[in-house]
mmCIF file of C-alpha atoms in Angstrom:
data_model
loop_
_atom_site.group_PDB
_atom_site.id
_atom_site.type_symbol
_atom_site.label_atom_id
_atom_site.label_comp_id
_atom_site.label_asym_id
_atom_site.label_seq_id
_atom_site.Cartn_x
_atom_site.Cartn_y
_atom_site.Cartn_z
ATOM 1 C CA UNK A 1 114.227 67.611 87.733
ATOM 2 C CA UNK A 2 116.977 70.433 87.608
ATOM 3 C CA UNK A 3 115.107 72.375 85.527
ATOM 4 C CA UNK A 4 112.501 72.428 88.307
ATOM 5 C CA UNK A 5 114.960 73.243 90.799
ATOM 6 C CA UNK A 6 115.952 75.975 88.710
ATOM 7 C CA UNK A 7 112.796 77.624 88.729
ATOM 8 C CA UNK A 8 112.226 77.290 92.383
ATOM 9 C CA UNK A 9 114.848 79.131 93.461
ATOM 10 C CA UNK A 10 114.091 81.518 90.987
ATOM 11 C CA UNK A 11 110.795 81.881 92.288
ATOM 12 C CA UNK A 12 111.636 82.110 95.746
ATOM 13 C CA UNK A 13 114.546 84.547 95.123
ATOM 14 C CA UNK A 14 111.929 86.782 92.929
ATOM 15 C CA UNK A 15 109.505 86.611 96.214
ATOM 16 C CA UNK A 16 112.234 87.805 98.520
ATOM 17 C CA UNK A 17 113.370 91.188 96.448
ATOM 18 C CA UNK A 18 109.527 91.609 95.809
ATOM 19 C CA UNK A 19 108.785 91.562 99.399
ATOM 20 C CA UNK A 20 111.199 94.130 100.395
ATOM 21 C CA UNK A 21 110.842 96.636 97.922
ATOM 22 C CA UNK A 22 106.864 95.828 99.649
ATOM 23 C CA UNK A 23 108.536 96.857 102.661
ATOM 24 C CA UNK A 24 110.790 99.617 102.016
ATOM 25 C CA UNK A 25 108.318 101.508 100.102
ATOM 26 C CA UNK A 26 105.254 100.665 102.712
ATOM 27 C CA UNK A 27 103.205 99.813 99.519
ATOM 28 C CA UNK A 28 100.562 98.163 101.918
ATOM 29 C CA UNK A 29 97.832 100.791 99.980
ATOM 30 C CA UNK A 30 98.942 100.266 96.483
ATOM 31 C CA UNK A 31 96.349 98.485 94.985
ATOM 32 C CA UNK A 32 97.104 95.411 92.871
ATOM 33 C CA UNK A 33 100.854 95.385 93.133
ATOM 34 C CA UNK A 34 101.438 92.439 94.388
ATOM 35 C CA UNK A 35 99.364 90.573 92.245
ATOM 36 C CA UNK A 36 100.551 92.553 89.472
ATOM 37 C CA UNK A 37 104.312 91.772 90.344
ATOM 38 C CA UNK A 38 103.380 87.740 90.521
ATOM 39 C CA UNK A 39 101.135 88.321 86.955
ATOM 40 C CA UNK A 40 104.756 89.696 85.157
ATOM 41 C CA UNK A 41 106.475 87.368 86.493
ATOM 42 C CA UNK A 42 104.271 84.348 84.862
ATOM 43 C CA UNK A 43 104.298 86.240 81.982
ATOM 44 C CA UNK A 44 107.765 86.392 81.530
ATOM 45 C CA UNK A 45 108.142 82.540 81.713
ATOM 46 C CA UNK A 46 105.741 81.594 80.431
ATOM 47 C CA UNK A 47 107.846 83.746 77.081
ATOM 48 C CA UNK A 48 111.312 82.420 77.993
ATOM 49 C CA UNK A 49 110.585 78.569 78.937
ATOM 50 C CA UNK A 50 108.006 79.014 75.660
ATOM 51 C CA UNK A 51 110.899 79.688 73.571
ATOM 52 C CA UNK A 52 113.140 76.372 75.197
ATOM 53 C CA UNK A 53 110.113 74.333 74.445
ATOM 54 C CA UNK A 54 110.279 74.923 70.571
ATOM 55 C CA UNK A 55 113.542 75.180 70.727
ATOM 56 C CA UNK A 56 114.400 71.412 72.386
ATOM 57 C CA UNK A 57 110.965 69.778 72.004
ATOM 58 C CA UNK A 58 110.763 70.762 68.161
ATOM 59 C CA UNK A 59 109.703 66.831 67.256
ATOM 60 C CA UNK A 60 107.213 66.666 69.863
ATOM 61 C CA UNK A 61 105.421 69.761 69.297
ATOM 62 C CA UNK A 62 104.893 68.914 66.146
ATOM 63 C CA UNK A 63 102.628 65.663 66.973
ATOM 64 C CA UNK A 64 100.530 67.879 69.157
ATOM 65 C CA UNK A 65 98.207 70.377 66.598
ATOM 66 C CA UNK A 66 97.309 72.707 70.174
ATOM 67 C CA UNK A 67 101.001 72.930 71.115
ATOM 68 C CA UNK A 68 101.765 73.881 67.232
ATOM 69 C CA UNK A 69 99.192 76.823 67.895
ATOM 70 C CA UNK A 70 100.734 77.713 71.061
ATOM 71 C CA UNK A 71 104.682 77.949 69.409
ATOM 72 C CA UNK A 72 103.502 79.201 65.910
ATOM 73 C CA UNK A 73 102.028 82.231 68.340
ATOM 74 C CA UNK A 74 104.144 82.482 71.269
ATOM 75 C CA UNK A 75 105.764 85.403 70.842
ATOM 76 C CA UNK A 76 102.476 87.525 69.219
ATOM 77 C CA UNK A 77 100.181 85.627 72.943
ATOM 78 C CA UNK A 78 103.428 86.772 75.416
ATOM 79 C CA UNK A 79 103.570 89.545 73.994
ATOM 80 C CA UNK A 80 99.771 89.980 74.426
ATOM 81 C CA UNK A 81 99.881 88.802 78.257
ATOM 82 C CA UNK A 82 102.064 91.043 78.898
ATOM 83 C CA UNK A 83 100.134 94.423 77.309
ATOM 84 C CA UNK A 84 97.235 92.957 79.534
ATOM 85 C CA UNK A 85 99.250 93.475 82.609
ATOM 86 C CA UNK A 86 100.743 97.064 81.637
ATOM 87 C CA UNK A 87 97.093 97.995 80.688
ATOM 88 C CA UNK A 88 95.861 96.601 84.271
ATOM 89 C CA UNK A 89 99.347 98.850 85.684
ATOM 90 C CA UNK A 90 97.668 101.639 83.936
ATOM 91 C CA UNK A 91 94.101 101.284 85.694
ATOM 92 C CA UNK A 92 95.146 100.756 89.108
ATOM 93 C CA UNK A 93 97.447 104.147 89.065
ATOM 94 C CA UNK A 94 95.625 106.020 92.090
ATOM 95 C CA UNK A 95 95.944 109.634 92.723
ATOM 96 C CA UNK A 96 98.522 110.865 95.716
ATOM 97 C CA UNK A 97 100.526 107.420 94.940
ATOM 98 C CA UNK A 98 101.688 107.998 91.434
ATOM 99 C CA UNK A 99 105.272 108.186 92.455
ATOM 100 C CA UNK A 100 105.919 105.561 94.613
ATOM 101 C CA UNK A 101 103.847 103.153 91.819
ATOM 102 C CA UNK A 102 105.789 103.666 89.024
ATOM 103 C CA UNK A 103 108.721 103.401 91.783
ATOM 104 C CA UNK A 104 106.992 99.428 92.454
ATOM 105 C CA UNK A 105 106.648 99.580 88.294
ATOM 106 C CA UNK A 106 110.526 99.673 88.040
ATOM 107 C CA UNK A 107 110.958 97.148 91.397
ATOM 108 C CA UNK A 108 109.464 94.330 89.381
ATOM 109 C CA UNK A 109 110.888 94.972 86.440
ATOM 110 C CA UNK A 110 114.358 95.424 87.293
ATOM 111 C CA UNK A 111 113.367 91.917 89.781
ATOM 112 C CA UNK A 112 112.301 89.910 86.571
ATOM 113 C CA UNK A 113 115.708 91.332 84.554
ATOM 114 C CA UNK A 114 118.062 89.738 87.734
ATOM 115 C CA UNK A 115 115.774 86.903 88.540
ATOM 116 C CA UNK A 116 113.590 85.618 85.329
ATOM 117 C CA UNK A 117 116.375 85.971 82.822
ATOM 118 C CA UNK A 118 119.538 84.905 84.089
ATOM 119 C CA UNK A 119 117.778 81.635 85.537
ATOM 120 C CA UNK A 120 116.912 80.680 82.120
ATOM 121 C CA UNK A 121 120.438 81.181 81.045
ATOM 122 C CA UNK A 122 121.438 78.202 83.981
ATOM 123 C CA UNK A 123 118.768 76.478 81.398
ATOM 124 C CA UNK A 124 120.295 76.901 78.285
ATOM 125 C CA UNK A 125 123.611 76.108 80.138
ATOM 126 C CA UNK A 126 122.204 73.209 81.237
ATOM 127 C CA UNK A 127 121.382 71.727 78.000
ATOM 128 C CA UNK A 128 124.621 72.212 76.099
ATOM 129 C CA UNK A 129 125.922 69.485 79.159
ATOM 130 C CA UNK A 130 125.887 69.435 82.513
ATOM 131 C CA UNK A 131 129.598 69.990 82.558
ATOM 132 C CA UNK A 132 128.571 73.537 81.622
ATOM 133 C CA UNK A 133 126.491 73.560 84.906
ATOM 134 C CA UNK A 134 128.028 71.450 87.704
ATOM 135 C CA UNK A 135 131.261 73.093 87.002
ATOM 136 C CA UNK A 136 130.578 76.321 87.411
ATOM 137 C CA UNK A 137 128.075 76.364 90.182
ATOM 138 C CA UNK A 138 130.887 74.126 92.024
ATOM 139 C CA UNK A 139 133.258 77.011 91.349
ATOM 140 C CA UNK A 140 131.350 79.413 93.202
ATOM 141 C CA UNK A 141 130.628 77.333 96.073
ATOM 142 C CA UNK A 142 134.438 76.205 95.992
ATOM 143 C CA UNK A 143 135.420 79.939 95.917
ATOM 144 C CA UNK A 144 132.883 81.149 99.041
ATOM 145 C CA UNK A 145 133.956 78.370 100.653
ATOM 146 C CA UNK A 146 138.240 78.621 100.179
ATOM 147 C CA UNK A 147 137.920 82.618 99.847
ATOM 148 C CA UNK A 148 136.351 81.764 103.965
ATOM 149 C CA UNK A 149 138.800 79.612 105.134
ATOM 150 C CA UNK A 150 141.580 81.573 104.352
ATOM 151 C CA UNK A 151 140.429 84.470 104.995
ATOM 152 C CA UNK A 152 139.411 83.204 108.535
ATOM 153 C CA UNK A 153 143.579 81.710 108.801
ATOM 154 C CA UNK A 154 145.664 84.192 107.260
ATOM 155 C CA UNK A 155 143.096 87.527 106.873
ATOM 156 C CA UNK A 156 144.278 90.882 107.575
ATOM 157 C CA UNK A 157 143.845 92.834 104.733
ATOM 158 C CA UNK A 158 140.838 94.533 103.904
ATOM 159 C CA UNK A 159 138.892 93.542 100.643
ATOM 160 C CA UNK A 160 136.102 96.258 99.860
ATOM 161 C CA UNK A 161 134.373 98.547 102.318
ATOM 162 C CA UNK A 162 131.284 96.928 101.315
ATOM 163 C CA UNK A 163 132.087 93.347 102.972
ATOM 164 C CA UNK A 164 134.021 94.213 106.129
ATOM 165 C CA UNK A 165 135.043 90.792 106.775
ATOM 166 C CA UNK A 166 135.824 90.251 102.841
ATOM 167 C CA UNK A 167 140.113 89.961 103.047
ATOM 168 C CA UNK A 168 142.657 90.029 100.234
ATOM 169 C CA UNK A 169 144.274 86.904 101.996
ATOM 170 C CA UNK A 170 140.960 85.371 101.576
ATOM 171 C CA UNK A 171 140.293 86.474 98.018
ATOM 172 C CA UNK A 172 144.038 85.705 96.538
ATOM 173 C CA UNK A 173 143.422 81.779 98.996
ATOM 174 C CA UNK A 174 140.076 81.530 96.923
ATOM 175 C CA UNK A 175 141.293 82.004 93.680
ATOM 176 C CA UNK A 176 144.304 79.592 93.601
ATOM 177 C CA UNK A 177 141.874 77.140 95.342
ATOM 178 C CA UNK A 178 139.420 77.647 92.871
ATOM 179 C CA UNK A 179 140.938 77.532 89.600
ATOM 180 C CA UNK A 180 142.805 73.932 90.712
ATOM 181 C CA UNK A 181 138.927 72.405 91.975
ATOM 182 C CA UNK A 182 138.069 73.436 88.770
ATOM 183 C CA UNK A 183 140.739 71.973 86.598
ATOM 184 C CA UNK A 184 140.610 68.545 88.791
ATOM 185 C CA UNK A 185 136.809 68.479 88.690
ATOM 186 C CA UNK A 186 136.439 69.096 84.951
ATOM 187 C CA UNK A 187 138.774 65.990 84.606
ATOM 188 C CA UNK A 188 137.171 63.642 86.190
ATOM 189 C CA UNK A 189 133.761 64.531 84.821
ATOM 190 C CA UNK A 190 135.166 64.864 80.921
ATOM 191 C CA UNK A 191 135.229 60.965 81.135
ATOM 192 C CA UNK A 192 131.643 60.326 81.223
ATOM 193 C CA UNK A 193 128.859 60.986 78.265
ATOM 194 C CA UNK A 194 126.367 61.819 80.889
ATOM 195 C CA UNK A 195 128.256 65.299 81.786
ATOM 196 C CA UNK A 196 129.830 65.899 78.098
ATOM 197 C CA UNK A 197 127.179 65.157 76.049
ATOM 198 C CA UNK A 198 124.378 68.150 74.998
ATOM 199 C CA UNK A 199 121.018 67.199 76.811
ATOM 200 C CA UNK A 200 118.284 66.506 74.046
ATOM 201 C CA UNK A 201 115.123 64.816 74.135
ATOM 202 C CA UNK A 202 114.073 61.981 72.242
ATOM 203 C CA UNK A 203 110.468 61.949 70.971
ATOM 204 C CA UNK A 204 110.123 58.491 70.401
ATOM 205 C CA UNK A 205 110.641 57.604 73.924
ATOM 206 C CA UNK A 206 109.338 60.597 75.633
ATOM 207 C CA UNK A 207 112.917 60.925 77.635
ATOM 208 C CA UNK A 208 115.905 62.934 77.724
ATOM 209 C CA UNK A 209 118.919 61.343 76.281
ATOM 210 C CA UNK A 210 122.845 62.378 76.886
ATOM 211 C CA UNK A 211 124.560 59.653 74.659
ATOM 212 C CA UNK A 212 126.666 61.123 71.855
ATOM 213 C CA UNK A 213 130.340 61.136 70.435
ATOM 214 C CA UNK A 214 132.243 63.626 72.722
ATOM 215 C CA UNK A 215 133.122 66.351 71.540
ATOM 216 C CA UNK A 216 137.117 67.186 70.793
ATOM 217 C CA UNK A 217 136.870 69.515 74.044
ATOM 218 C CA UNK A 218 136.471 66.054 75.832
ATOM 219 C CA UNK A 219 138.906 64.281 74.054
ATOM 220 C CA UNK A 220 142.729 63.644 75.800
ATOM 221 C CA UNK A 221 145.234 65.819 73.890
ATOM 222 C CA UNK A 222 149.202 66.093 74.075
ATOM 223 C CA UNK A 223 150.337 69.369 75.273
ATOM 224 C CA UNK A 224 153.761 70.887 75.292
ATOM 225 C CA UNK A 225 154.680 72.237 78.556
ATOM 226 C CA UNK A 226 156.516 75.275 78.335
ATOM 227 C CA UNK A 227 160.193 75.198 78.604
ATOM 228 C CA UNK A 228 159.826 76.582 82.784
ATOM 229 C CA UNK A 229 157.622 73.582 83.749
ATOM 230 C CA UNK A 230 159.808 71.471 81.571
ATOM 231 C CA UNK A 231 163.099 72.286 83.827
ATOM 232 C CA UNK A 232 160.470 71.368 87.495
ATOM 233 C CA UNK A 233 158.300 68.500 86.603
ATOM 234 C CA UNK A 234 160.810 67.004 84.277
ATOM 235 C CA UNK A 235 157.920 66.891 81.759
ATOM 236 C CA UNK A 236 157.945 67.774 78.046
ATOM 237 C CA UNK A 237 154.431 67.538 77.960
ATOM 238 C CA UNK A 238 151.055 66.456 79.649
ATOM 239 C CA UNK A 239 147.904 64.918 78.645
ATOM 240 C CA UNK A 240 144.510 66.540 79.385
ATOM 241 C CA UNK A 241 141.075 67.073 78.281
ATOM 242 C CA UNK A 242 140.738 70.980 75.990
ATOM 243 C CA UNK A 243 137.299 71.544 78.417
ATOM 244 C CA UNK A 244 140.570 71.688 81.221
ATOM 245 C CA UNK A 245 141.844 75.056 80.011
ATOM 246 C CA UNK A 246 138.117 76.607 79.202
ATOM 247 C CA UNK A 247 137.569 75.399 83.029
ATOM 248 C CA UNK A 248 140.613 77.682 84.074
ATOM 249 C CA UNK A 249 138.626 80.401 82.134
ATOM 250 C CA UNK A 250 135.322 79.691 83.971
ATOM 251 C CA UNK A 251 137.288 79.319 87.559
ATOM 252 C CA UNK A 252 139.259 82.324 87.072
ATOM 253 C CA UNK A 253 135.565 84.322 86.232
ATOM 254 C CA UNK A 254 134.241 82.679 89.719
ATOM 255 C CA UNK A 255 136.637 83.671 91.471
ATOM 256 C CA UNK A 256 137.848 86.939 90.835
ATOM 257 C CA UNK A 257 134.454 88.349 88.959
ATOM 258 C CA UNK A 258 131.632 86.127 90.394
ATOM 259 C CA UNK A 259 132.616 88.129 94.474
ATOM 260 C CA UNK A 260 131.153 91.177 93.161
ATOM 261 C CA UNK A 261 128.024 89.774 92.723
ATOM 262 C CA UNK A 262 127.999 89.258 96.080
ATOM 263 C CA UNK A 263 129.327 92.179 96.612
ATOM 264 C CA UNK A 264 126.473 94.377 94.683
ATOM 265 C CA UNK A 265 124.155 92.076 97.128
ATOM 266 C CA UNK A 266 125.728 93.682 100.417
ATOM 267 C CA UNK A 267 125.630 97.211 98.877
ATOM 268 C CA UNK A 268 121.991 96.755 97.643
ATOM 269 C CA UNK A 269 121.095 95.198 101.488
ATOM 270 C CA UNK A 270 123.094 97.878 103.081
ATOM 271 C CA UNK A 271 121.369 100.439 101.092
ATOM 272 C CA UNK A 272 118.076 99.484 102.639
ATOM 273 C CA UNK A 273 119.526 98.395 105.554
ATOM 274 C CA UNK A 274 118.255 95.098 105.874
ATOM 275 C CA UNK A 275 121.336 92.395 106.868
ATOM 276 C CA UNK A 276 119.113 89.204 104.787
ATOM 277 C CA UNK A 277 117.010 88.822 102.084
ATOM 278 C CA UNK A 278 114.964 87.040 104.059
ATOM 279 C CA UNK A 279 115.169 84.235 106.341
ATOM 280 C CA UNK A 280 114.872 80.796 104.837
ATOM 281 C CA UNK A 281 118.069 79.496 105.655
ATOM 282 C CA UNK A 282 119.087 79.617 109.028
ATOM 283 C CA UNK A 283 122.166 82.028 110.191
ATOM 284 C CA UNK A 284 122.475 82.145 105.919
ATOM 285 C CA UNK A 285 119.470 84.496 105.133
ATOM 286 C CA UNK A 286 117.302 83.778 102.429
ATOM 287 C CA UNK A 287 117.521 81.698 98.902
ATOM 288 C CA UNK A 288 119.277 85.076 97.620
ATOM 289 C CA UNK A 289 121.632 85.805 99.288
ATOM 290 C CA UNK A 290 122.959 82.208 98.344
ATOM 291 C CA UNK A 291 122.696 82.590 94.555
ATOM 292 C CA UNK A 292 123.952 86.205 94.119
ATOM 293 C CA UNK A 293 126.985 85.024 92.569
ATOM 294 C CA UNK A 294 125.606 82.579 90.650
ATOM 295 C CA UNK A 295 123.451 84.263 88.766
ATOM 296 C CA UNK A 296 126.313 86.447 87.191
ATOM 297 C CA UNK A 297 128.517 83.743 86.806
ATOM 298 C CA UNK A 298 125.643 81.479 84.756
ATOM 299 C CA UNK A 299 125.160 84.899 82.221
ATOM 300 C CA UNK A 300 128.982 84.829 81.954
ATOM 301 C CA UNK A 301 128.854 81.030 81.161
ATOM 302 C CA UNK A 302 126.194 81.982 78.523
ATOM 303 C CA UNK A 303 128.208 84.284 76.722
ATOM 304 C CA UNK A 304 131.411 82.041 77.060
ATOM 305 C CA UNK A 305 129.974 79.421 75.662
ATOM 306 C CA UNK A 306 128.009 81.667 72.323
ATOM 307 C CA UNK A 307 131.236 83.667 71.811
ATOM 308 C CA UNK A 308 134.132 80.848 71.936
ATOM 309 C CA UNK A 309 132.594 76.710 72.150
ATOM 310 C CA UNK A 310 129.050 76.511 70.363
ATOM 311 C CA UNK A 311 129.328 75.988 66.374
ATOM 312 C CA UNK A 312 126.542 75.276 64.047
ATOM 313 C CA UNK A 313 124.384 72.442 65.650
ATOM 314 C CA UNK A 314 123.156 69.807 62.869
ATOM 315 C CA UNK A 315 120.908 68.119 65.010
ATOM 316 C CA UNK A 316 119.107 71.221 65.818
ATOM 317 C CA UNK A 317 119.176 72.347 62.203
ATOM 318 C CA UNK A 318 117.237 68.802 61.200
ATOM 319 C CA UNK A 319 114.515 69.257 63.947
ATOM 320 C CA UNK A 320 113.980 72.880 62.684
ATOM 321 C CA UNK A 321 113.606 70.942 59.103
ATOM 322 C CA UNK A 322 111.425 68.638 59.921
ATOM 323 C CA UNK A 323 108.899 70.991 60.904
ATOM 324 C CA UNK A 324 108.316 72.459 57.675
ATOM 325 C CA UNK A 325 105.743 71.637 55.208
ATOM 326 C CA UNK A 326 106.936 68.469 52.691
ATOM 327 C CA UNK A 327 107.258 71.176 49.714
ATOM 328 C CA UNK A 328 109.369 73.715 51.910
ATOM 329 C CA UNK A 329 111.928 70.389 52.716
ATOM 330 C CA UNK A 330 112.116 69.336 49.385
ATOM 331 C CA UNK A 331 112.945 73.386 48.253
ATOM 332 C CA UNK A 332 115.521 72.881 51.145
ATOM 333 C CA UNK A 333 117.291 69.338 49.485
ATOM 334 C CA UNK A 334 117.268 70.889 45.952
ATOM 335 C CA UNK A 335 118.946 74.417 47.235
ATOM 336 C CA UNK A 336 121.597 72.256 49.125
ATOM 337 C CA UNK A 337 122.484 69.372 46.682
ATOM 338 C CA UNK A 338 122.819 71.906 43.688
ATOM 339 C CA UNK A 339 125.335 74.130 46.637
ATOM 340 C CA UNK A 340 127.310 70.431 46.860
ATOM 341 C CA UNK A 341 127.442 70.146 43.339
ATOM 342 C CA UNK A 342 128.973 73.449 42.749
ATOM 343 C CA UNK A 343 131.648 72.931 45.330
ATOM 344 C CA UNK A 344 132.034 69.638 43.854
ATOM 345 C CA UNK A 345 131.279 67.512 46.674
ATOM 346 C CA UNK A 346 128.480 65.807 45.029
ATOM 347 C CA UNK A 347 128.658 64.485 41.624
ATOM 348 C CA UNK A 348 125.894 65.243 39.319
ATOM 349 C CA UNK A 349 123.265 62.680 38.614
ATOM 350 C CA UNK A 350 123.009 61.401 34.921
ATOM 351 C CA UNK A 351 120.011 62.090 32.432
ATOM 352 C CA UNK A 352 119.275 59.685 30.382
#
């Protein structure tokens, strides 16, 4: 359901931005523009979701011959689909509209980069564990609400010209509130396997499972407090989950850098003299108005996980080995066995 929700939000955001381009550039007479825009969206989603299926549903795909063909030649098929759209665009070029058509071609591709690519990263984060999905999203929401409250009651100093209503007081108050919220929220989520375990597909039951032995990130550890905190609190150590320290980094980005996604969206709307991306949500604009910061946050979380968290994944490696032919599996087994014997981890078998 969450994957379908992310996909639905992505499609709606794409529709809102494409519609703006369609109206701003008065593209009413351009042949095939809207059809090609949706065709390119289909191609890019086919590529990204196909990669996800190949990555997380390997054992399921192995049992379906028709899917094996699609997965084996997935990238070639994706490229062929894109080339078809590219050729259709070239064939649709009309005299006196060349420049406008290339404007819209570029508009479509930038929109794909903003919406599809980053929404795919949301799904990648989701498979790492629900906590990597819920904490970042909740931190952005918390920061938005806290910044509004602090700005409303204490705001006096303008923060940025792109958003005249934003104030330094709201920005700073939102930062501290978000860090505290992320730290506390992470503590409660880290106690449950459902939120901390990577999401994996069980081919035997045809269901997603979130059961595992929690990693060190989600096991209580004792940390010594700095002398200043010891003097103030009277505690020498504190028990908490290591993930709570990472939540501080996530919350800091959500409150200090995340708002720049909103500033970017504000600049975009001012550039084209529009108030909102759409009127999907009464009083709040379009879907893109609510998710401008979320996309930037999702990209950071993905980069953070790949840079500081993720290590070798034995489960994923095993799935890839099971796809190999029996002789290839045997070759890998012999190579691994020889390597372990050389390192002294395994004893060489006696030969009679």
